[in-house]
């Protein structure tokens, strides 16, 4: 019997989102909806989107090369690479194989892992797989690399403002600053049609918004109760929201995150946990006899729990919301973009703290799990991770498109989805140096990318196609 | 530090393939090609295919329920379930979530895992992930379940006879009769466009047959050399084909398996390994100076290595070829169907033997890995696994379609792919009792299945849709 590695988790992170975005307030005016429908109703500020020179492959190429470069990781040190995505460009060839271009250049083709698929949960599946690999007898001492990359786009209508786009790369290994507490975990998986993509020729999903919200909240309940049970089994004491310092949620839109955290407190109330004081008990008492189904439909309960949760939400959740509110739903990257927001805001005070993560993918698959933050040396210190991700600068250097130009871009992308035999504008003027971009899809659907080398030169460093 | 589980691997297997098939010889005549083009040129005997009542979801529902039933496994004992497939019915909702219907009935929704995607390699990715989970600190003592399910169909033309369809379910845990030798493993991953599915509205792939064959053989070479290096590092002696009792290959068509095994011997020759006797050395000497590229193109080398390999092929590979030759390419299930053939033929003499497996997925991802067979008690004995799979009976009770009816079925399936709002014939007369079948796809693309309860009653046991 071999002995397992300790404190396996995330050693380093990089985040990339397109520099092109549209303000939700401007979208409200453009769409002719009531003021506040997107900004307060959904709780969203801004939405990032890919123009015709970016896609999930270019974004992940950018995130991975940037991570390797900024943390000084030799591509030969990577022994596993896996991708979570629900943005299908090819139904057979994985995004991981596109990323192999980075590693083949150095002669490293001995890298396990493929793509994991189930809606927004694929990145979490990839992360859990990669951590298991490091703890397994198959581990060969090298780093793992997990990539979440998605472009969330919706047909014109009420779901469109819940779009977004991003790629996140995470380096995995032992003795990590962000270590898994592997025994504190609860999953809930079920067969539902809340959000799915059966129309293969279209990039847009079929969405039952109301059902999806209920499924999400049911999954929150189920996972939280399982996590509490496991904690109680291993620690011998009750778990409540008091036992974690931060809660990070998959964030399709911020309002759902607010509701979900409030739901945890309702669960604590039902379990008679210590986080609920007398005043809160009094407020929630009228709802103690609701059935599960009734509780998901009750607006009064929603209001009451959000009131009860307000102060705790501000302390334990609000610091996780910056990027999801500013970039939109990033599907598989969404949870980790929320986590990146927390590191950005609180990196200097996180050591020793417990962070509970909730990952949800429609269809459905959901897991709630826990990180414990540890002091680590450069380059794997939290302050360096925050510095590398540089969220503030990335957000501030974006280019706001007027809604008309956003709608126009969506139209172009509709035609480009699944198409062949075209060249893009190759206009990378809005992209930061080091960003990959799509130059061509040939008559055999083969995709070609180039890397923006500097603020001036545009078409250097093109990646050759597969052999 | 926790201690790792020992001898993690495959505890039990079940295989399902459609009972509807067409003989390759009849196809040759129908297609007007030269006699032997499919049967000798490709080395294939027969091809199984889904009719309009079957698909990758129904096949996997059948394989999983049958495995649980025949080995007496309570669905609550499953803690992880993952699927490998490249047959996309939905781009977001995983096949795994469809299979959750089986487990939700018993109240078990705490089951990790999603779908793994990269061409024919997804099943191997799922298997390696599941084994890692059992060896990780996250393992909760329950079984893992890995499902490979695919329907391989091609547009009319030279690739069509390389179709096939099957689902395989494998139960994963410690102390297994088929145990991983986790240190003896070599992978090769690269960015190529040999076979891919960029035309999202079509079920058919884009294939560069010649490139794909070269990529496959290159991956064989690379993985084999890495496996040999690791073996030599850990065991302190050279590895050759003499050191394994059987070699099981992913089998798009049998001819490629013949070439691949011969290629291992060419590698042994280049490495001056013990498996190559003086006569063989003499035969291969003229080819010792070929470059890699030349060696893939040389028909003379191909001939010479196949002559050298003939006796060893008959002993170490031929027993693995039955199901792939009779059913066709099953994509992710293909390698494990070859392995099932070996268990079927040799279950009484496998204990103690080493079996080397080669998994290939276009795009490309490839791994060569090793099993060691162990004596285990019922129901996890090899003889019981062979009895449950009952390959002979399944092959013999098939219904041969004339080529015209096969072509007609392919036309129907083309129209049905990605379609909504239809009911099937619900004709399950050709299916065995216990087989799931598709009854309807509604106007929201939601799919409904039923289970054939007995040889008479047809529409019992229908699975309700997600809530």
Tab-separated table of C-alpha atoms in Angstrom, chain A residues 11 22 45 150 177 182 198 340 377:
chain	number	residue	atom	x	y	z
A	11	UNK	CA	-1.720	25.496	-6.353
A	22	UNK	CA	-22.134	45.220	-22.608
A	45	UNK	CA	-23.976	44.468	-13.753
A	150	UNK	CA	-17.377	28.297	-21.774
A	177	UNK	CA	-2.674	26.681	-0.592
A	182	UNK	CA	-12.224	15.505	0.890
A	198	UNK	CA	-30.782	18.948	-27.755
A	340	UNK	CA	-11.331	34.088	-7.963
A	377	UNK	CA	5.436	29.941	-0.526
